[in-house]
XYZ file of N, CA and C in Angstrom:
798
model
N 115.861 74.200 59.925
C 116.960 74.856 60.798
C 116.384 75.588 61.884
N 117.110 75.293 63.170
C 116.649 75.988 64.312
C 116.796 77.579 64.194
N 115.801 78.295 64.299
C 116.133 79.760 64.088
C 116.654 80.435 65.034
N 116.784 79.880 66.322
C 117.459 80.438 67.319
C 118.573 79.411 67.977
N 119.642 79.302 67.201
C 120.543 78.324 67.665
C 121.114 78.711 69.065
N 121.825 77.669 69.600
C 122.203 77.830 71.054
C 123.369 79.013 71.026
N 123.158 79.802 72.148
C 124.138 80.909 72.157
C 124.932 80.768 73.509
N 125.937 81.214 73.448
C 127.008 81.101 74.754
C 126.679 82.164 75.699
N 126.120 81.610 76.970
C 125.783 82.486 78.165
C 127.095 82.937 78.648
N 127.278 84.431 78.597
C 128.391 85.018 79.051
C 128.109 86.352 79.787
N 128.913 86.663 80.755
C 128.966 88.040 81.516
C 129.723 89.030 80.826
N 130.477 88.810 79.809
C 131.266 89.642 79.105
C 130.577 90.916 78.610
N 131.198 92.192 78.965
C 130.598 93.431 78.438
C 131.683 94.135 77.531
N 132.716 93.332 77.080
C 133.556 94.013 76.175
C 134.665 94.753 76.816
N 134.686 94.853 78.320
C 135.837 95.527 78.959
C 136.777 94.500 79.342
N 137.608 94.083 78.430
C 138.394 92.869 78.657
C 139.846 93.332 79.237
N 139.960 93.638 80.334
C 141.297 93.974 80.938
C 141.344 93.509 82.404
N 142.479 92.654 82.815
C 142.729 92.203 83.955
C 143.228 93.297 85.048
N 142.767 93.301 86.172
C 143.167 94.280 87.163
C 144.286 93.583 88.042
N 144.541 94.389 89.040
C 145.810 93.855 89.697
C 145.568 92.532 90.565
N 144.283 92.210 90.823
C 143.949 91.020 91.433
C 143.735 89.866 90.439
N 143.975 90.124 89.176
C 143.864 88.990 88.210
C 142.374 88.759 87.758
N 141.490 89.894 88.005
C 140.082 89.637 87.522
C 139.824 90.609 86.399
N 138.879 90.292 85.538
C 138.508 91.101 84.459
C 137.722 92.395 84.950
N 138.138 93.516 84.453
C 137.535 94.718 85.030
C 135.977 94.836 84.629
N 135.641 94.006 83.522
C 134.231 94.021 83.189
C 133.244 93.002 83.891
N 133.819 91.677 83.817
C 132.955 90.738 84.258
C 133.416 90.014 85.558
N 134.736 90.475 86.121
C 135.141 90.028 87.290
C 135.476 88.500 87.269
N 135.707 87.854 85.960
C 136.222 86.586 86.000
C 137.743 86.565 86.068
N 138.253 85.409 86.496
C 139.842 85.466 86.315
C 140.126 84.943 84.852
N 141.559 85.059 84.725
C 142.021 84.870 83.348
C 141.676 83.298 83.132
N 141.985 82.556 84.173
C 141.703 80.976 83.969
C 140.138 80.642 83.598
N 139.257 81.428 84.404
C 137.871 81.236 84.157
C 137.501 81.492 82.761
N 138.022 82.628 82.272
C 137.807 83.081 80.961
C 138.322 82.151 79.880
N 139.445 81.524 80.068
C 139.900 80.457 79.356
C 139.157 79.302 79.326
N 138.428 78.845 80.408
C 137.660 77.618 80.491
C 136.263 77.776 80.078
N 135.911 79.056 80.025
C 134.341 79.397 79.821
C 133.663 78.745 78.808
N 134.299 78.507 77.625
C 133.702 77.987 76.516
C 133.532 76.380 76.511
N 134.441 75.801 77.462
C 134.262 74.451 77.549
C 133.350 73.909 78.842
N 132.778 75.078 79.501
C 131.947 74.716 80.724
C 130.558 74.310 80.216
N 129.742 73.599 80.996
C 128.343 73.290 80.719
C 127.453 74.698 80.998
N 126.326 74.627 80.443
C 125.470 75.700 80.702
C 125.257 75.861 82.200
N 125.057 74.691 82.809
C 124.721 74.696 84.360
C 125.912 75.468 85.013
N 127.105 75.090 84.713
C 128.286 75.695 85.293
C 128.386 77.206 85.028
N 128.149 77.434 83.847
C 128.076 79.030 83.674
C 127.274 79.770 84.363
N 126.006 79.032 84.365
C 124.801 79.726 85.038
C 125.193 79.855 86.560
N 125.787 78.958 87.121
C 126.314 78.880 88.521
C 127.248 80.159 88.776
N 128.128 80.326 87.974
C 129.140 81.361 88.109
C 128.339 82.672 88.088
N 127.334 82.922 87.129
C 126.746 84.170 86.902
C 125.727 84.343 87.995
N 125.212 83.229 88.652
C 124.237 83.331 89.732
C 124.727 83.625 91.176
N 125.884 82.847 91.258
C 126.455 82.706 92.555
C 127.910 83.157 92.811
N 128.899 82.737 91.911
C 130.269 83.037 91.837
C 130.476 84.611 91.735
N 130.244 85.068 90.608
C 130.397 86.488 90.188
C 129.760 87.399 91.038
N 128.675 87.445 91.539
C 127.905 88.391 92.291
C 128.650 88.531 93.684
N 129.269 87.279 93.963
C 130.030 87.429 95.427
C 131.280 88.410 95.253
N 131.709 88.617 93.968
C 132.887 89.533 93.776
C 132.372 90.844 93.421
N 131.046 91.163 93.477
C 130.502 92.399 93.187
C 130.083 92.722 91.719
N 129.924 91.590 91.028
C 129.362 91.674 89.707
C 127.892 91.582 89.675
N 127.149 92.694 88.849
C 125.800 92.621 88.954
C 125.316 92.622 87.440
N 124.681 91.484 86.913
C 124.299 91.241 85.588
C 123.210 92.299 85.043
N 123.388 92.918 83.938
C 122.258 93.623 83.389
C 121.111 92.666 82.941
N 119.955 93.245 82.404
C 118.900 92.308 81.721
C 119.639 91.700 80.713
N 120.326 92.351 79.752
C 120.897 91.802 78.580
C 121.974 90.784 78.734
N 122.701 90.905 79.868
C 123.586 89.862 80.112
C 123.005 88.482 80.598
N 121.804 88.549 81.015
C 120.859 87.388 81.508
C 120.506 86.559 80.202
N 120.393 87.297 79.127
C 119.943 86.578 77.893
C 120.773 85.614 77.414
N 120.477 84.371 77.086
C 121.456 83.413 76.498
C 121.487 83.902 74.972
N 120.628 84.475 74.342
C 120.659 85.123 72.984
C 121.343 86.178 72.549
N 121.816 86.882 73.669
C 122.406 88.267 73.447
C 123.252 88.406 72.472
N 124.483 87.548 72.349
C 125.399 87.621 71.209
C 124.751 87.600 69.857
N 123.703 86.626 69.608
C 122.960 86.305 68.399
C 122.167 87.636 68.119
N 121.496 88.087 69.047
C 120.680 89.250 68.976
C 121.340 90.436 68.303
N 122.524 90.765 69.046
C 123.449 91.822 68.520
C 123.996 91.767 67.333
N 124.094 90.601 66.734
C 124.378 90.428 65.238
C 123.261 90.527 64.563
N 122.074 90.230 64.848
C 120.808 90.260 63.978
C 120.276 91.599 63.817
N 120.303 92.356 65.067
C 119.581 93.731 65.024
C 120.389 94.749 64.349
N 119.631 95.830 63.990
C 120.175 97.113 63.575
C 120.949 97.798 64.871
N 122.012 98.264 64.773
C 122.623 98.953 65.902
C 121.827 100.129 66.505
N 121.861 100.361 67.674
C 121.109 101.485 68.251
C 121.627 102.761 67.620
N 122.841 102.934 67.216
C 123.588 104.079 66.680
C 122.987 104.229 65.269
N 122.503 103.215 64.613
C 122.114 103.355 63.171
C 120.841 102.811 62.938
N 119.933 103.738 63.303
C 118.511 103.272 63.016
C 118.133 103.007 61.631
N 117.459 102.034 61.236
C 117.188 101.696 59.909
C 116.257 102.702 59.186
N 116.439 102.967 57.945
C 115.564 103.886 57.163
C 114.593 103.056 56.288
N 113.901 103.800 55.530
C 113.149 103.294 54.480
C 111.644 103.328 54.858
N 110.779 103.033 53.985
C 109.173 103.141 54.414
C 108.782 101.978 55.209
N 109.390 100.892 55.242
C 108.910 99.770 55.931
C 108.989 98.530 55.077
N 109.414 97.402 55.773
C 109.749 96.124 54.947
C 108.722 95.523 54.261
N 107.348 96.026 54.904
C 106.148 95.411 54.179
C 105.433 96.443 53.371
N 105.909 97.607 53.052
C 105.373 98.745 52.378
C 104.943 98.307 51.040
N 105.447 97.491 50.264
C 105.054 97.145 48.939
C 103.758 96.299 48.848
N 103.439 95.504 49.975
C 102.501 94.714 50.186
C 101.130 95.580 50.522
N 101.319 96.790 51.244
C 100.039 97.466 51.474
C 99.867 98.863 50.843
N 100.784 99.145 49.870
C 100.934 100.386 49.324
C 99.559 101.011 48.773
N 98.677 100.003 48.170
C 97.320 100.614 47.704
C 96.388 100.764 48.797
N 96.679 100.283 50.103
C 95.765 100.320 51.096
C 96.056 101.369 52.178
N 97.112 102.008 52.043
C 97.666 102.887 52.961
C 96.880 104.362 52.854
N 96.626 105.045 53.888
C 96.044 106.372 53.928
C 96.926 107.339 53.204
N 96.399 108.368 52.601
C 97.074 109.374 51.952
C 97.925 110.101 52.935
N 99.053 110.673 52.500
C 99.867 111.589 53.383
C 101.092 110.742 53.995
N 101.870 111.496 54.731
C 103.015 110.719 55.423
C 102.626 109.848 56.529
N 103.145 108.796 56.785
C 102.795 107.977 57.988
C 103.248 108.672 59.262
N 102.493 108.205 60.332
C 102.651 108.805 61.595
C 103.863 107.815 62.201
N 104.851 108.400 62.557
C 106.158 107.710 63.155
C 105.762 107.211 64.623
N 105.998 105.802 64.751
C 105.772 105.265 66.073
C 106.738 104.348 66.346
N 106.761 103.872 67.596
C 107.838 102.986 68.218
C 107.187 101.929 69.107
N 107.657 100.716 69.163
C 107.179 99.790 70.035
C 108.472 99.120 70.692
N 108.133 98.630 72.016
C 109.244 97.955 72.753
C 109.069 96.262 72.692
N 109.846 95.654 71.916
C 109.736 94.221 71.870
C 110.573 93.731 72.990
N 109.991 93.361 74.111
C 110.669 93.212 75.371
C 111.048 91.680 75.631
N 112.339 91.340 75.767
C 112.654 89.956 76.095
C 113.086 89.736 77.546
N 112.353 88.793 78.110
C 112.628 88.538 79.555
C 113.233 87.189 79.838
N 114.459 87.491 80.531
C 115.230 86.081 80.734
C 114.587 85.497 81.941
N 114.221 84.156 81.629
C 113.615 83.390 82.883
C 114.471 82.053 82.931
N 114.042 81.351 83.969
C 114.799 80.061 84.259
C 114.578 79.112 83.221
N 113.269 79.079 82.455
C 113.128 78.090 81.454
C 113.423 78.619 80.136
N 113.972 79.713 80.038
C 114.385 80.410 78.770
C 113.788 81.887 78.470
N 114.067 82.383 77.479
C 113.654 83.748 77.194
C 112.085 83.927 76.813
N 111.535 84.840 77.414
C 110.082 84.938 77.179
C 109.962 86.377 76.378
N 108.775 86.608 75.629
C 108.521 87.877 74.996
C 107.297 88.533 75.698
N 107.680 89.700 76.175
C 106.496 90.607 76.843
C 105.615 91.226 75.872
N 104.189 90.928 76.145
C 103.265 91.344 75.081
C 102.061 91.821 76.178
N 101.220 92.751 75.484
C 100.033 93.373 76.021
C 98.796 92.935 75.297
N 97.735 93.151 75.821
C 96.398 93.075 75.036
C 95.645 94.442 75.377
N 95.431 95.197 74.488
C 95.038 96.577 74.503
C 93.518 96.498 74.949
N 93.088 97.634 75.658
C 91.735 97.646 75.927
C 90.843 97.683 74.802
N 89.583 97.349 74.817
C 88.667 97.319 73.710
C 88.241 98.697 73.417
N 88.436 99.676 74.110
C 87.879 101.139 73.967
C 88.895 101.967 73.206
N 90.133 101.496 72.990
C 91.206 102.349 72.194
C 90.763 102.525 70.776
N 91.112 103.659 70.324
C 90.672 103.970 68.967
C 91.359 103.131 67.958
N 92.713 102.986 68.156
C 93.607 102.341 67.140
C 93.841 100.945 67.805
N 93.575 99.847 67.040
C 93.823 98.346 67.317
C 93.234 98.062 68.930
N 92.196 98.458 69.071
C 91.504 98.023 70.445
C 91.363 96.632 70.529
N 91.603 96.057 71.667
C 91.352 94.802 71.916
C 92.334 93.738 71.385
N 93.432 94.213 70.790
C 94.406 93.327 69.979
C 95.568 93.263 70.884
N 96.356 92.061 70.611
C 97.573 91.888 71.200
C 98.732 92.694 70.583
N 99.547 93.506 71.228
C 100.469 94.159 70.782
C 101.728 94.359 71.812
N 102.927 94.932 71.152
C 103.849 95.548 72.107
C 103.571 96.709 72.677
N 104.067 97.098 73.878
C 103.800 98.600 74.378
C 104.526 99.371 73.360
N 103.754 100.536 73.252
C 104.369 101.524 72.375
C 103.390 102.494 71.929
N 103.644 103.429 71.010
C 102.855 104.424 70.520
C 103.548 105.405 69.529
N 102.997 106.635 69.150
C 103.562 107.561 68.230
C 104.770 108.281 68.910
N 105.745 108.560 68.113
C 106.950 109.253 68.512
C 106.620 110.787 68.721
N 106.650 111.356 69.928
C 106.199 112.922 70.056
C 107.498 113.657 69.727
N 107.358 114.992 69.582
C 108.300 115.943 69.329
C 109.202 115.933 70.519
N 108.875 115.579 71.686
C 109.648 115.757 72.880
C 110.604 114.476 73.065
N 110.528 113.373 72.307
C 111.283 112.244 72.354
C 112.415 112.328 71.543
N 113.566 111.902 72.067
C 114.876 112.101 71.542
C 115.006 111.321 70.258
N 114.441 109.966 70.289
C 114.457 108.949 69.215
C 113.344 108.007 69.547
N 113.379 106.881 68.649
C 112.363 105.948 68.725
C 112.711 105.133 70.017
N 113.864 104.974 70.415
C 114.116 104.250 71.835
C 113.460 105.030 72.957
N 113.581 106.193 72.866
C 112.998 107.064 73.931
C 111.474 107.074 73.865
N 110.929 107.031 72.864
C 109.508 106.837 72.520
C 109.005 105.538 73.149
N 109.610 104.573 72.683
C 109.148 103.158 73.213
C 109.296 102.913 74.625
N 110.485 103.514 75.280
C 110.454 103.533 76.837
C 109.548 104.328 77.398
N 109.257 105.473 76.899
C 108.154 106.453 77.455
C 106.802 105.665 77.543
N 106.519 105.294 76.364
C 105.186 104.584 76.159
C 105.062 103.349 76.990
N 106.147 102.538 77.288
C 106.017 101.387 78.029
C 106.042 101.715 79.567
N 106.582 102.803 79.932
C 106.332 103.294 81.300
C 104.742 103.803 81.502
N 104.446 104.482 80.608
C 102.938 104.889 80.606
C 101.986 103.868 80.641
N 102.325 102.704 79.823
C 101.281 101.678 79.601
C 101.351 100.638 80.621
N 102.686 100.218 81.032
C 102.782 99.049 81.995
C 103.713 99.346 83.041
N 104.106 100.626 83.284
C 104.884 100.985 84.504
C 106.311 100.414 84.391
N 106.927 100.184 83.121
C 108.262 99.686 83.014
C 109.126 100.893 83.099
N 109.968 100.856 84.159
C 111.005 101.945 84.160
C 112.050 101.731 83.337
N 112.810 102.994 82.760
C 113.831 102.772 81.966
C 115.031 101.956 82.341
N 115.116 102.185 83.752
C 116.207 101.356 84.380
C 116.078 99.879 84.444
N 114.774 99.423 83.949
C 114.290 97.975 84.062
C 114.472 97.434 82.545
N 114.900 98.233 81.621
C 114.914 97.791 80.223
C 116.345 98.147 79.596
N 116.769 97.254 78.927
C 118.146 97.506 78.300
C 118.110 97.380 76.669
N 117.936 98.451 76.084
C 117.786 98.450 74.684
C 118.825 97.710 73.860
N 118.642 96.820 72.948
C 119.610 96.118 72.193
C 119.874 96.558 70.772
N 118.793 97.041 70.025
C 118.923 97.286 68.805
C 117.464 97.457 68.227
N 117.470 97.588 66.739
C 116.256 97.813 66.006
C 115.979 96.515 65.116
N 114.749 96.368 64.940
C 114.297 95.502 63.951
C 114.002 96.493 62.732
N 113.523 95.867 61.522
C 113.212 96.701 60.433
C 111.886 97.415 60.643
N 111.696 98.592 60.224
C 110.603 99.349 60.297
C 109.344 98.715 59.626
N 108.147 98.803 60.129
C 107.010 98.121 59.686
C 105.825 99.180 59.515
N 104.979 99.166 58.461
C 103.985 100.096 58.150
C 102.653 99.247 58.387
N 101.692 100.002 59.003
C 100.413 99.433 59.243
C 99.385 100.099 58.242
N 98.287 99.364 58.095
C 97.135 99.909 57.171
C 96.458 101.112 57.992
N 96.728 101.328 59.266
C 96.125 102.395 59.975
C 97.047 103.729 59.771
N 98.112 103.642 59.037
C 98.981 104.758 58.863
C 100.114 105.033 59.636
N 100.572 103.971 60.268
C 101.700 104.133 61.095
C 102.920 103.546 60.615
N 104.046 104.063 60.784
C 105.274 103.506 60.404
C 105.938 103.250 61.687
N 106.045 101.894 62.048
C 106.421 101.375 63.335
C 107.804 101.064 63.265
N 108.787 101.649 64.362
C 110.006 101.213 64.612
C 110.134 100.335 65.892
N 110.464 98.997 65.580
C 110.391 98.016 66.817
C 111.841 98.146 67.462
N 111.833 98.399 68.749
C 113.071 98.420 69.663
C 113.169 97.185 70.335
N 114.075 96.350 70.265
C 114.260 95.177 71.010
C 115.043 95.443 72.251
N 114.492 95.019 73.429
C 115.171 95.412 74.746
C 115.124 94.130 75.649
N 116.035 94.075 76.389
C 116.120 92.953 77.572
C 115.419 93.582 78.641
N 114.486 92.812 79.327
C 113.815 93.401 80.492
C 114.109 92.638 81.824
N 114.351 93.432 82.752
C 114.592 92.852 84.307
C 113.663 91.890 84.494
N 114.020 90.605 84.868
C 113.112 89.646 85.174
C 112.162 89.954 86.508
N 112.748 90.933 87.298
C 112.006 91.216 88.618
C 110.978 92.334 88.292
N 110.680 92.699 86.952
C 109.844 93.722 86.618
C 108.366 93.096 86.897
N 107.509 93.926 87.583
C 106.146 93.496 87.863
C 105.161 94.519 87.053
N 104.416 94.154 86.030
C 103.806 94.989 85.295
C 102.650 95.518 86.060
N 102.364 96.853 85.796
C 101.109 97.605 86.406
C 100.330 98.100 85.234
N 99.392 97.493 84.598
C 98.872 97.908 83.398
C 97.984 99.282 83.688
N 98.150 100.143 82.636
C 97.261 101.449 82.567
C 95.868 100.947 82.274
N 94.867 101.183 83.233
C 93.467 100.694 83.034
C 92.865 101.237 81.939
N 93.351 102.405 81.298
C 92.754 103.032 80.146
C 93.333 102.603 79.006
N 94.446 101.994 78.859
C 95.057 101.347 77.617
C 95.299 99.937 77.566
N 95.583 99.233 78.635
C 96.141 97.922 78.788
C 95.248 96.921 79.551
N 94.583 95.885 78.855
C 93.750 95.165 79.635
C 94.582 94.015 80.320
N 95.670 93.667 79.733
C 96.421 92.430 80.179
C 97.740 92.522 79.837
N 98.685 92.053 80.503
C 100.127 91.896 80.291
C 100.413 90.337 80.455
N 101.136 89.704 79.411
C 101.421 88.419 79.537
C 102.857 88.162 78.736
N 103.447 86.911 78.888
C 104.582 86.520 78.271
C 104.414 85.147 77.478
N 105.121 85.096 76.418
C 105.058 83.911 75.452
C 106.647 83.528 75.314
N 106.935 82.190 75.481
C 108.330 81.876 75.221
C 108.692 82.141 73.924
N 109.991 82.706 73.713
C 110.519 83.144 72.497
C 110.721 81.998 71.673
N 111.129 80.748 72.110
C 111.277 79.577 71.357
C 109.878 79.219 70.623
N 108.705 79.499 71.425
C 107.395 79.132 70.562
C 107.294 80.150 69.381
N 107.631 81.447 69.599
C 107.240 82.356 68.656
C 108.220 82.295 67.388
N 109.368 81.801 67.715
C 110.542 81.603 66.699
C 110.392 80.308 65.929
N 109.500 79.356 66.192
C 109.287 78.192 65.584
C 108.360 78.475 64.327
N 108.792 78.208 63.139
C 108.036 78.421 61.933
C 106.699 77.706 61.991
N 106.634 76.624 62.592
C 105.384 75.631 62.514
C 104.211 76.399 63.342
N 104.641 77.328 64.091
C 103.563 77.939 65.114
C 102.786 79.184 64.513
N 103.357 79.588 63.365
C 102.890 80.826 62.610
C 102.070 80.304 61.466
N 100.808 80.802 61.337
C 100.071 80.491 60.146
C 99.616 81.639 59.413
N 99.316 81.527 58.254
C 98.856 82.660 57.306
C 97.337 82.408 57.093
N 96.559 83.515 57.207
C 95.071 83.484 57.050
C 94.833 84.468 56.030
N 94.029 84.080 55.046
C 93.411 85.046 53.933
C 92.217 85.437 54.301
N 92.306 86.926 54.176
C 91.061 87.752 54.724
C 90.740 88.739 53.610
N 89.600 89.161 53.660
C 89.189 90.415 52.719
C 89.253 91.766 53.442
N 89.832 92.734 52.823
C 90.022 94.003 53.443
C 89.860 95.050 52.227
N 88.765 95.897 52.293
C 88.353 96.809 51.283
C 88.284 96.148 49.944
N 87.637 94.997 49.921
C 87.514 94.436 48.626
C 88.676 93.660 48.014
N 89.664 93.583 48.834
C 90.974 93.036 48.343
C 91.425 91.844 49.196
N 91.604 90.857 48.661
C 92.208 89.521 49.362
C 93.716 89.785 49.933
N 93.886 89.712 51.207
C 95.297 89.948 51.510
C 95.466 88.833 52.669
N 96.594 88.514 52.946
C 97.028 87.469 54.019
C 97.554 88.155 55.326
N 97.051 87.741 56.455
C 97.594 88.098 57.644
C 98.181 86.940 58.305
N 99.065 87.281 59.240
C 99.727 86.222 60.118
C 99.114 86.116 61.653
N 99.252 84.785 61.995
C 98.692 84.570 63.354
C 99.395 83.410 64.055
N 99.568 83.601 65.318
C 100.034 82.489 66.272
C 98.721 81.910 66.888
N 98.962 80.594 67.197
C 97.888 79.932 67.901
C 97.955 79.790 69.312
N 98.608 80.878 69.998
C 98.857 80.802 71.468
C 97.616 80.612 72.175
N 97.522 79.684 73.132
C 96.328 79.525 73.945
C 95.748 80.872 74.654
N 94.562 80.991 74.524
C 93.845 82.260 75.077
C 94.190 83.500 74.518
N 95.094 83.764 73.494
C 95.322 84.979 73.010
C 95.525 84.781 71.423
N 94.982 85.813 70.863
C 95.220 85.869 69.386
C 96.345 86.819 69.058
N 97.479 86.300 68.776
C 98.671 87.132 68.481
C 98.731 87.149 66.839
N 98.386 88.344 66.222
C 98.154 88.292 64.890
C 98.603 89.664 64.242
N 98.515 89.885 63.125
C 98.674 91.180 62.433
C 99.871 91.667 62.575
N 100.008 92.909 62.756
C 101.327 93.797 62.956
C 102.313 92.954 63.883
N 101.783 92.703 65.103
C 102.631 92.046 66.168
C 103.143 90.562 65.641
N 102.475 89.883 65.081
C 102.877 88.598 64.439
C 103.945 88.786 63.368
N 103.592 90.002 62.571
C 104.705 90.318 61.478
C 105.984 90.803 62.007
N 105.991 91.544 63.130
C 107.229 91.969 63.721
C 107.990 90.813 64.290
N 107.366 89.897 64.792
C 108.010 88.596 65.379
C 108.603 87.870 64.286
N 107.918 87.765 63.151
C 108.439 87.147 61.957
C 109.779 87.868 61.494
N 109.785 89.109 61.634
C 110.910 89.822 61.133
C 112.032 89.509 62.056
N 111.635 89.414 63.355
C 112.723 88.930 64.385
C 113.262 87.649 63.942
N 112.287 86.716 63.647
C 112.869 85.301 63.303
C 113.694 85.512 62.014
N 113.393 86.043 61.089
C 114.103 86.099 59.746
C 115.458 86.789 60.062
N 115.573 87.911 60.992
C 116.855 88.370 61.051
C 117.725 87.423 61.927
N 117.178 86.710 62.885
C 117.953 85.873 63.612
C 118.338 84.659 62.758
N 117.564 84.306 61.781
C 118.079 83.269 61.010
C 119.337 83.750 59.891
N 119.194 84.952 59.461
C 120.173 85.520 58.652
C 121.392 85.707 59.364
N 121.376 85.934 60.692
C 122.541 86.172 61.523
C 123.092 84.941 62.098
N 122.571 83.773 61.842
C 122.923 82.460 62.378
C 124.276 82.089 61.867
């Protein structure tokens, strides 16, 4: 089964009311265009969103540019209802976790709409970092007392690490929390990223910023399991064979959780 089935590209934001000129107050389509939308080709829908509707004053948000938007909103935990629990993988690592309460953290799983499809924004951490140095990860870090919630923490960390402004990200929802053997309970926040964003890596934290097609990361055949020894116990870690980068461990597991939730919401 295709884990990311075709989703209808649409400018609809749920404000479905025609104004005096006969245009929708939310997306600026006419009633006739709305009626014909489902029967249009992808190319015609894209032309409307790139050429016709902007001429009427419509400006798409990053999330509206994502072909998978509707599917993602069905698959993710709503922003108003953050998921609870110790982590979907807690039972697998229970005997390896540090004593005491986990450190609460958040990461931003950024999805970038591109002409050739949606891409996932990833970073490679500098080798000198204390936790997970040199590893591929999502931007993020611990949730501070000054952060309103996990979304605020993920956005703050993303601005600090790669200069992503909050106005360039549109949070869509949460994946399931994930626990790491280093003692973090991570809340992944999925967000659409403005395709015009140009990363500026923090030299002390981020060595590189790169993108990988979502379709590649959601294909089951591209994810492999590797058996390794940790503290005298055999355990399995996940890894993608993306050229030039080792996408593994917590990052690969979070991407697997995204795939599973998309499959369940299909």
